[in-house]
Short mmCIF file of C-alpha atoms and ligand atoms in Angstrom, two decimals:
data_model
loop_
_atom_site.label_atom_id
_atom_site.label_comp_id
_atom_site.label_asym_id
_atom_site.label_seq_id
_atom_site.Cartn_x
_atom_site.Cartn_y
_atom_site.Cartn_z
CA UNK A 1125 13.61 35.95 15.35
CA UNK A 1126 11.08 38.53 14.55
CA UNK A 1127 12.21 42.27 13.35
CA UNK A 1128 10.57 44.56 15.99
CA UNK A 1129 9.15 47.72 14.46
CA UNK A 1130 9.68 49.69 17.42
CA UNK A 1131 6.14 50.74 17.88
CA UNK A 1132 5.20 48.71 20.80
CA UNK A 1133 7.15 48.25 24.40
CA UNK A 1134 8.38 44.71 24.91
CA UNK A 1135 5.68 44.34 27.66
CA UNK A 1136 2.44 45.17 24.97
CA UNK A 1137 4.23 42.67 22.59
CA UNK A 1138 4.48 39.90 25.18
CA UNK A 1139 0.66 41.10 25.79
CA UNK A 1140 -0.17 41.03 22.15
CA UNK A 1141 0.65 37.15 22.20
CA UNK A 1142 -1.38 36.53 24.94
CA UNK A 1143 -4.19 37.94 23.63
CA UNK A 1144 -3.61 36.42 20.17
CA UNK A 1145 -3.77 33.02 22.01
CA UNK A 1146 -6.81 33.47 24.18
CA UNK A 1147 -8.55 34.40 20.99
CA UNK A 1148 -7.43 31.50 19.39
CA UNK A 1149 -5.00 33.00 16.57
CA UNK A 1150 -1.65 32.21 15.83
CA UNK A 1151 1.24 34.47 15.22
CA UNK A 1152 2.44 33.13 11.73
CA UNK A 1153 6.11 34.73 11.95
CA UNK A 1154 6.54 32.40 15.45
CA UNK A 1155 5.55 29.39 14.27
CA UNK A 1156 6.49 26.95 11.66
CA UNK A 1157 6.88 27.93 8.15
CA UNK A 1158 6.53 25.73 5.24
CA UNK A 1159 8.94 23.21 5.48
CA UNK A 1160 8.79 19.39 4.85
CA UNK A 1161 8.71 17.15 8.71
CA UNK A 1162 8.03 13.92 7.24
CA UNK A 1163 7.22 11.34 10.09
CA UNK A 1164 7.24 8.50 8.02
CA UNK A 1165 10.38 6.22 8.23
CA UNK A 1166 12.06 3.72 6.11
CA UNK A 1167 11.47 0.64 7.66
CA UNK A 1168 11.55 -3.38 7.32
CA UNK A 1169 9.62 -6.19 8.59
CA UNK A 1170 11.06 -9.50 8.38
CA UNK A 1171 8.53 -12.65 7.42
CA UNK A 1172 10.84 -14.95 9.41
CA UNK A 1173 9.49 -12.90 12.56
CA UNK A 1174 5.92 -12.27 11.40
CA UNK A 1175 4.69 -15.60 9.76
CA UNK A 1176 4.87 -17.30 13.46
CA UNK A 1177 3.35 -14.38 15.08
CA UNK A 1178 0.42 -14.19 12.53
CA UNK A 1179 -0.13 -17.86 12.78
CA UNK A 1180 -0.26 -17.71 16.12
CA UNK A 1181 -2.72 -14.82 16.34
CA UNK A 1182 -5.09 -18.25 15.05
CA UNK A 1183 -5.05 -18.92 18.49
CA UNK A 1184 -5.81 -15.53 20.20
CA UNK A 1185 -8.68 -14.46 18.45
CA UNK A 1186 -11.32 -15.51 15.48
CA UNK A 1187 -13.04 -13.00 13.13
CA UNK A 1188 -16.59 -12.42 14.12
CA UNK A 1189 -18.65 -9.36 14.52
CA UNK A 1190 -16.74 -8.11 17.70
CA UNK A 1191 -13.01 -8.48 16.29
CA UNK A 1192 -14.52 -8.50 12.36
CA UNK A 1193 -10.62 -8.90 10.73
CA UNK A 1194 -7.53 -10.98 12.57
CA UNK A 1195 -4.99 -8.73 11.16
CA UNK A 1196 -1.44 -7.44 12.33
CA UNK A 1197 -1.04 -3.84 10.97
CA UNK A 1198 2.73 -3.14 9.69
CA UNK A 1199 3.08 0.08 12.04
CA UNK A 1200 5.55 2.87 10.80
CA UNK A 1201 7.68 3.48 13.83
CA UNK A 1202 7.68 7.19 13.14
CA UNK A 1203 3.70 7.42 13.12
CA UNK A 1204 0.91 6.42 15.76
CA UNK A 1205 -0.89 4.52 13.09
CA UNK A 1206 -0.09 3.15 9.52
CA UNK A 1207 2.33 1.96 7.22
CA UNK A 1208 2.81 5.50 5.48
CA UNK A 1209 1.31 8.66 6.11
CA UNK A 1210 -1.66 7.70 3.40
CA UNK A 1211 -2.02 4.05 3.71
CA UNK A 1212 -1.96 1.00 6.20
CA UNK A 1213 -0.77 -2.34 5.19
CA UNK A 1214 -1.47 -5.76 7.34
CA UNK A 1215 -1.27 -9.26 7.09
CA UNK A 1216 -4.50 -11.04 7.93
CA UNK A 1217 -5.16 -14.86 8.59
CA UNK A 1218 -8.10 -16.70 8.20
CA UNK A 1219 -8.15 -20.34 9.11
CA UNK A 1220 -10.13 -23.12 7.54
CA UNK A 1221 -13.57 -23.04 8.17
CA UNK A 1222 -13.50 -19.32 9.30
CA UNK A 1223 -15.57 -16.55 8.04
CA UNK A 1224 -14.68 -12.73 8.25
CA UNK A 1225 -18.04 -11.34 8.01
CA UNK A 1226 -19.67 -8.97 5.16
CA UNK A 1227 -19.17 -5.06 5.60
CA UNK A 1228 -18.23 -2.49 3.22
CA UNK A 1229 -16.36 1.06 4.13
CA UNK A 1230 -15.31 4.02 2.37
CA UNK A 1231 -11.42 3.47 2.73
CA UNK A 1232 -10.45 1.28 -0.60
CA UNK A 1233 -8.71 -2.08 0.12
CA UNK A 1234 -6.19 -4.68 -1.95
CA UNK A 1235 -5.47 -8.48 -1.14
CA UNK A 1236 -2.02 -9.57 -2.12
CA UNK A 1237 -2.31 -13.37 -1.50
CA UNK A 1238 0.76 -14.59 0.18
CA UNK A 1239 0.21 -18.34 1.25
CA UNK A 1240 -2.92 -20.70 1.24
CA UNK A 1241 -5.40 -22.05 -1.30
CA UNK A 1242 -9.04 -22.51 -0.69
CA UNK A 1243 -10.29 -19.29 0.77
CA UNK A 1244 -12.40 -16.84 -1.46
CA UNK A 1245 -13.35 -13.11 -0.77
CA UNK A 1246 -17.12 -12.45 -2.18
CA UNK A 1247 -16.66 -8.96 -3.86
CA UNK A 1248 -20.32 -7.48 -4.59
CA UNK A 1249 -21.25 -10.90 -4.97
CA UNK A 1250 -18.63 -11.97 -6.80
CA UNK A 1251 -16.63 -14.85 -5.56
CA UNK A 1252 -12.83 -14.71 -6.11
CA UNK A 1253 -11.13 -17.64 -5.10
CA UNK A 1254 -7.44 -16.52 -4.10
CA UNK A 1255 -4.17 -18.35 -4.72
CA UNK A 1256 -0.50 -16.75 -3.85
CA UNK A 1257 0.18 -13.96 -6.08
CA UNK A 1258 -3.45 -12.91 -6.58
CA UNK A 1259 -4.59 -9.33 -6.33
CA UNK A 1260 -8.15 -9.16 -4.91
CA UNK A 1261 -9.41 -5.05 -5.35
CA UNK A 1262 -11.99 -4.05 -2.83
CA UNK A 1263 -12.95 -0.71 -3.92
CA UNK A 1264 -14.44 2.04 -1.84
CA UNK A 1265 -17.93 1.05 -0.44
CA UNK A 1266 -18.38 -2.27 -1.87
CA UNK A 1267 -19.20 -5.36 -0.03
CA UNK A 1268 -16.90 -7.62 0.97
CA UNK A 1269 -16.08 -11.06 3.12
CA UNK A 1270 -13.58 -13.60 3.61
CA UNK A 1271 -14.29 -17.37 4.00
CA UNK A 1272 -11.99 -20.33 4.14
CA UNK A 1273 -13.66 -23.49 2.51
CA UNK A 1274 -10.26 -25.47 2.19
CA UNK A 1275 -7.85 -26.80 4.85
CA UNK A 1276 -4.87 -24.56 4.80
CA UNK A 1277 -4.58 -21.40 7.35
CA UNK A 1278 -4.84 -18.53 4.66
CA UNK A 1279 -2.57 -15.45 5.13
CA UNK A 1280 -2.69 -12.26 2.96
CA UNK A 1281 -1.45 -8.64 2.54
CA UNK A 1282 -3.96 -6.06 3.02
CA UNK A 1283 -3.56 -2.74 1.63
CA UNK A 1284 -5.93 -0.05 2.48
CA UNK A 1285 -5.96 4.05 2.33
CA UNK A 1286 -7.03 4.48 5.88
CA UNK A 1287 -5.06 7.08 7.03
CA UNK A 1288 -5.74 9.16 4.47
CA UNK A 1289 -9.37 8.78 4.20
CA UNK A 1290 -9.31 9.67 7.98
CA UNK A 1291 -7.36 12.75 7.38
CA UNK A 1292 -10.08 13.52 4.92
CA UNK A 1293 -12.70 13.10 7.50
CA UNK A 1294 -14.73 10.87 5.10
CA UNK A 1295 -14.31 7.46 6.98
CA UNK A 1296 -18.16 5.50 6.60
CA UNK A 1297 -18.14 2.04 7.72
CA UNK A 1298 -21.30 -0.78 7.46
CA UNK A 1299 -21.80 -4.29 8.40
CA UNK A 1300 -23.65 -6.27 6.41
CA UNK A 1301 -26.70 -7.72 7.90
CA UNK A 1302 -25.78 -11.20 7.64
CA UNK A 1303 -21.86 -12.76 7.88
CA UNK A 1304 -21.88 -13.43 4.11
CA UNK A 1305 -23.60 -11.30 1.47
CA UNK A 1306 -25.68 -13.59 -1.35
CA UNK A 1307 -23.23 -14.78 -4.40
CA UNK A 1308 -23.89 -13.57 -7.97
CA UNK A 1309 -21.43 -15.55 -9.49
CA UNK A 1310 -17.84 -16.89 -9.32
CA UNK A 1311 -14.78 -15.43 -10.98
CA UNK A 1312 -17.75 -12.86 -12.85
CA UNK A 1313 -15.31 -10.04 -12.80
CA UNK A 1314 -12.31 -11.83 -14.28
CA UNK A 1315 -14.14 -13.75 -16.88
CA UNK A 1316 -15.73 -10.36 -18.15
CA UNK A 1317 -12.36 -8.15 -18.22
CA UNK A 1318 -9.49 -9.82 -17.53
CA UNK A 1319 -8.27 -10.30 -20.95
CA UNK A 1320 -7.45 -6.72 -21.01
CA UNK A 1321 -7.52 -5.79 -24.46
CA UNK A 1322 -11.31 -6.88 -25.24
CA UNK A 1323 -14.30 -6.20 -23.08
CA UNK A 1324 -18.01 -6.65 -22.95
CA UNK A 1325 -19.25 -3.93 -25.48
CA UNK A 1326 -22.65 -3.22 -23.57
CA UNK A 1327 -21.38 -2.93 -19.87
CA UNK A 1328 -20.90 0.71 -18.66
CA UNK A 1329 -17.67 1.05 -16.95
CA UNK A 1330 -18.19 4.48 -15.76
CA UNK A 1331 -17.26 3.77 -12.07
CA UNK A 1332 -14.91 5.12 -9.83
CA UNK A 1333 -12.59 1.82 -10.10
CA UNK A 1334 -11.54 -1.19 -12.16
CA UNK A 1335 -14.41 -3.34 -12.82
CA UNK A 1336 -12.22 -6.00 -12.94
CA UNK A 1337 -11.15 -6.89 -9.14
CA UNK A 1338 -9.34 -10.46 -9.32
CA UNK A 1339 -5.74 -10.50 -11.19
CA UNK A 1340 -4.59 -13.92 -11.34
CA UNK A 1341 -0.68 -14.75 -10.82
CA UNK A 1342 -0.29 -16.58 -13.95
CA UNK A 1343 -1.21 -13.83 -16.04
CA UNK A 1344 0.69 -11.17 -13.92
CA UNK A 1345 3.72 -13.62 -13.94
CA UNK A 1346 3.42 -14.21 -17.88
CA UNK A 1347 3.24 -10.05 -18.64
CA UNK A 1348 6.27 -9.42 -16.25
CA UNK A 1349 8.66 -12.31 -17.97
CA UNK A 1350 7.25 -10.77 -21.21
CA UNK A 1351 8.32 -7.20 -20.57
CA UNK A 1352 11.58 -8.48 -18.75
CA UNK A 1353 12.49 -9.74 -22.61
CA UNK A 1354 12.09 -6.31 -23.98
CA UNK A 1355 12.33 -3.07 -21.70
CA UNK A 1356 12.72 -1.91 -18.28
CA UNK A 1357 13.13 1.24 -16.35
CA UNK A 1358 16.84 2.69 -14.88
CA UNK A 1359 15.20 3.40 -11.59
CA UNK A 1360 12.69 0.19 -11.15
CA UNK A 1361 13.88 -2.26 -13.44
CA UNK A 1362 11.10 -4.31 -15.09
CA UNK A 1363 7.97 -2.30 -13.24
CA UNK A 1364 4.40 -2.94 -14.58
CA UNK A 1365 1.34 -1.29 -12.90
CA UNK A 1366 -2.04 -3.38 -12.64
CA UNK A 1367 -4.20 -1.44 -14.35
CA UNK A 1368 -8.10 -0.80 -15.00
CA UNK A 1369 -8.92 -2.56 -18.40
CA UNK A 1370 -11.43 0.31 -18.68
CA UNK A 1371 -9.30 3.34 -18.09
CA UNK A 1372 -5.70 2.18 -18.74
CA UNK A 1373 -5.51 4.00 -15.38
CA UNK A 1374 -4.73 3.03 -11.96
CA UNK A 1375 -6.98 0.19 -10.22
CA UNK A 1376 -8.39 2.35 -7.58
CA UNK A 1377 -8.75 6.15 -7.47
CA UNK A 1378 -6.14 6.52 -4.19
CA UNK A 1379 -4.16 3.39 -4.67
CA UNK A 1380 -1.81 1.46 -7.41
CA UNK A 1381 -0.36 -1.56 -7.39
CA UNK A 1382 2.63 -2.68 -8.92
CA UNK A 1383 4.57 -5.77 -9.74
CA UNK A 1384 8.04 -5.36 -10.40
CA UNK A 1385 11.06 -7.83 -11.56
CA UNK A 1386 14.52 -6.85 -10.27
CA UNK A 1387 16.59 -9.28 -13.12
CA UNK A 1388 19.43 -10.77 -11.82
CA UNK A 1389 22.22 -8.69 -11.02
CA UNK A 1390 20.92 -5.47 -11.69
CA UNK A 1391 21.46 -2.62 -9.63
CA UNK A 1392 18.87 0.32 -10.29
CA UNK A 1393 19.57 4.14 -9.99
CA UNK A 1394 18.03 5.84 -7.17
CA UNK A 1395 15.62 8.46 -7.37
CA UNK A 1396 12.94 10.21 -5.15
CA UNK A 1397 9.28 10.96 -5.69
CA UNK A 1398 6.52 12.49 -3.71
CA UNK A 1399 4.44 9.22 -3.42
CA UNK A 1400 4.87 6.64 -0.44
CA UNK A 1401 4.98 2.74 -1.11
CA UNK A 1402 4.90 0.00 0.86
CA UNK A 1403 6.69 -3.32 -0.91
CA UNK A 1404 6.29 -7.42 -0.29
CA UNK A 1405 9.01 -9.48 -1.59
CA UNK A 1406 7.19 -11.94 -2.95
CA UNK A 1407 9.99 -13.92 -4.82
CA UNK A 1408 13.79 -13.79 -4.36
CA UNK A 1409 16.29 -11.60 -2.41
CA UNK A 1410 18.51 -8.30 -2.95
CA UNK A 1411 18.53 -5.05 -1.29
CA UNK A 1412 17.27 -1.62 -1.37
CA UNK A 1413 19.26 1.29 -0.32
CA UNK A 1414 16.58 4.12 1.43
CA UNK A 1415 17.91 7.61 2.20
CA UNK A 1416 21.64 5.98 2.36
CA UNK A 1417 20.60 3.21 4.94
CA UNK A 1418 20.94 -0.64 3.21
CA UNK A 1419 17.96 -3.16 3.90
CA UNK A 1420 18.89 -6.58 2.83
CA UNK A 1421 15.69 -8.48 2.05
CA UNK A 1422 14.66 -11.71 1.66
CA UNK A 1423 11.27 -13.27 0.49
CA UNK A 1424 8.27 -12.87 2.27
CA UNK A 1425 9.77 -9.59 3.83
CA UNK A 1426 8.08 -5.76 3.97
CA UNK A 1427 9.66 -2.80 3.07
CA UNK A 1428 8.42 1.10 3.47
CA UNK A 1429 9.71 3.35 0.69
CA UNK A 1430 8.55 7.34 2.45
CA UNK A 1431 7.79 10.49 0.11
CA UNK A 1432 10.69 11.78 -0.92
CA UNK A 1433 13.06 9.36 0.26
CA UNK A 1434 16.11 8.37 -2.21
CA UNK A 1435 15.84 4.96 -3.14
CA UNK A 1436 17.31 1.79 -5.62
CA UNK A 1437 17.23 -1.77 -5.51
CA UNK A 1438 19.71 -4.31 -6.26
CA UNK A 1439 19.70 -7.76 -6.87
CA UNK A 1440 23.03 -9.68 -6.15
CA UNK A 1441 21.70 -13.04 -6.98
CA UNK A 1442 21.62 -15.39 -10.08
CA UNK A 1443 17.63 -15.70 -9.73
CA UNK A 1444 14.90 -13.19 -10.59
CA UNK A 1445 13.48 -11.08 -7.64
CA UNK A 1446 9.84 -10.09 -7.74
CA UNK A 1447 8.39 -7.38 -5.65
CA UNK A 1448 4.87 -6.06 -4.98
CA UNK A 1449 3.68 -2.83 -4.29
CA UNK A 1450 1.07 -0.43 -3.27
CA UNK A 1451 1.78 2.94 -3.65
CA UNK A 1452 -0.32 6.17 -3.39
CA UNK A 1453 0.94 7.73 -6.90
CA UNK A 1454 -2.87 8.42 -8.03
CA UNK A 1455 -3.93 10.53 -4.97
CA UNK A 1456 -0.67 12.76 -5.49
CA UNK A 1457 -1.06 12.85 -9.44
CA UNK A 1458 -4.51 13.65 -9.45
CA UNK A 1459 -4.23 16.60 -6.93
CA UNK A 1460 -1.19 17.53 -8.97
CA UNK A 1461 1.35 16.96 -6.31
CA UNK A 1462 3.69 14.32 -7.76
CA UNK A 1463 6.81 15.12 -8.74
CA UNK A 1464 10.37 13.16 -9.13
CA UNK A 1465 13.50 13.47 -9.14
CA UNK A 1466 16.81 11.29 -10.15
CA UNK A 1467 19.86 11.14 -8.12
CA UNK A 1468 22.61 12.47 -10.47
CA UNK A 1469 25.89 11.51 -8.30
CA UNK A 1470 28.08 8.58 -8.26
CA UNK A 1471 26.54 7.42 -11.22
CA UNK A 1472 23.12 7.25 -9.78
CA UNK A 1473 24.21 5.16 -6.54
CA UNK A 1474 23.70 6.51 -2.82
CA UNK A 1475 26.80 5.87 -0.61
CA UNK A 1476 25.60 3.71 1.99
CA UNK A 1477 25.69 5.67 5.63
CA UNK A 1478 23.91 2.86 7.78
CA UNK A 1479 22.39 -0.79 7.99
CA UNK A 1480 19.20 -1.39 8.99
CA UNK A 1481 19.55 -4.09 11.54
CA UNK A 1482 15.59 -4.49 12.42
O1 GTQ B 2193 -10.45 -7.59 5.53
O2 GTQ B 2193 -12.21 -6.32 5.17
O3 GTQ B 2193 -6.91 -4.98 7.20
O4 GTQ B 2193 -12.06 -4.15 6.39
C1 GTQ B 2193 -8.51 -3.53 7.73
C2 GTQ B 2193 -9.79 -3.54 7.73
C3 GTQ B 2193 -8.80 -5.59 6.52
C4 GTQ B 2193 -10.98 -6.61 5.53
C5 GTQ B 2193 -8.04 -4.99 7.13
C6 GTQ B 2193 -10.59 -4.48 6.87
C7 GTQ B 2193 -9.80 -5.39 6.20
FE1 FE2 B 2194 -12.76 -4.53 5.33
#
C-alpha cells in the first residue's frame, strides 16, 4: 500500500483521489506498474475442423464491394480481435469465376497458398498465379485484387499487421474504381527479382518493401533442402527467412516470413523472444511445447507462439515436417525491442504440464 506521510487526514487523502480522477488524472502509485500482462494465448486451429467451414463459407457469401473478402479469421481466445497482438491471420476462399475486388490499405498483407490452382492475385498490375506453397506479398498501400480463372476452389492463408497498424492509428483503406486493376504484366516481379543474386542494374529498388512479391514453392523447397544438408539452428532447426533481394532483410517493414524444416526425429531446444508468430503446418506431423503445454500438430494445422513464450518444436516421424510462419520480428528489431533467451534447464526441454485439446 501507499506510504502515508502524515501530512493529510484520511478524509483529505480520499478527497485528493476524487479530485484527481475528476480532473482526468491518475495517481501512478495506485495503478499498475511496468509489468508484463500478455493477453495473447498459445493456441492451435485444426485444419480438419477449419477446412469444411471455409469451404462452406462459399455457400454463405460471395466477395463483392459489400463483403470485399470472404475470410475466416484465426481469432486468438485472449483477444477481441487478431491472432496475436500485432498480426491477424485468416483463411480466404475464392471460388472458380470469382473476383475479390481491387483495393489498397496501409496494413501490409501476405498470402500463403494452401490449396488449388488457377487463381491469381494482381499486385500493382502484376498478375501472380498462385500455387500451393507460394508466398505472395501485398505490401502497404499496394493495389491488389484476387481472381479465380480456374475450376477449383482456392484457399490461402492471409497474414496482416492490422492490429499493429490499428494500435498506431494509421489504418487507411481505398477501393479501386473498378473491380479489377489494369494488368501490366504476368509474373514481372519474379522475372526481375526471383534470382535473388542478380537483379536489373538500372532499377531503383529504394522502396519500403521487397521488389519481389511472388516466391514460388519450387525455389523455396529447393533452398530448404539444400540448407538441410549443411546447417541448422538448435532452436528452429532448418529455418529460412524469405528475404528482400534488394536488401537481404525482411520482405516487409513489419512482417517477416519464414519457412522451416523440422527434420525427421529432431527435437529443438526451447527459447523465447519478444516477437510473436503464427505458424502453418505445410507438411508433416509433430508437436510443439509452448509454455509447458504440448500442442500436437498435423498437416494443415495453425499455431500461435505468443511473445516471450517458451517454445520448442519436434518431429516425431521419419518424414520431413515443414512449417511456414509470419512473425513480427522486424517491428521489434527496428524499435530495438527484440530480445531472446535460451531455456537452459533440462537440456533445453520444458517439462510438459498440460496437453492442448482444442
Ligand atoms: O485479401 O485483400 O484477410 O484486404 C483481410 C483484409 C484479406 C485481402 C484479409 C484484406 C484481405
Ligand atoms: Fe486487401
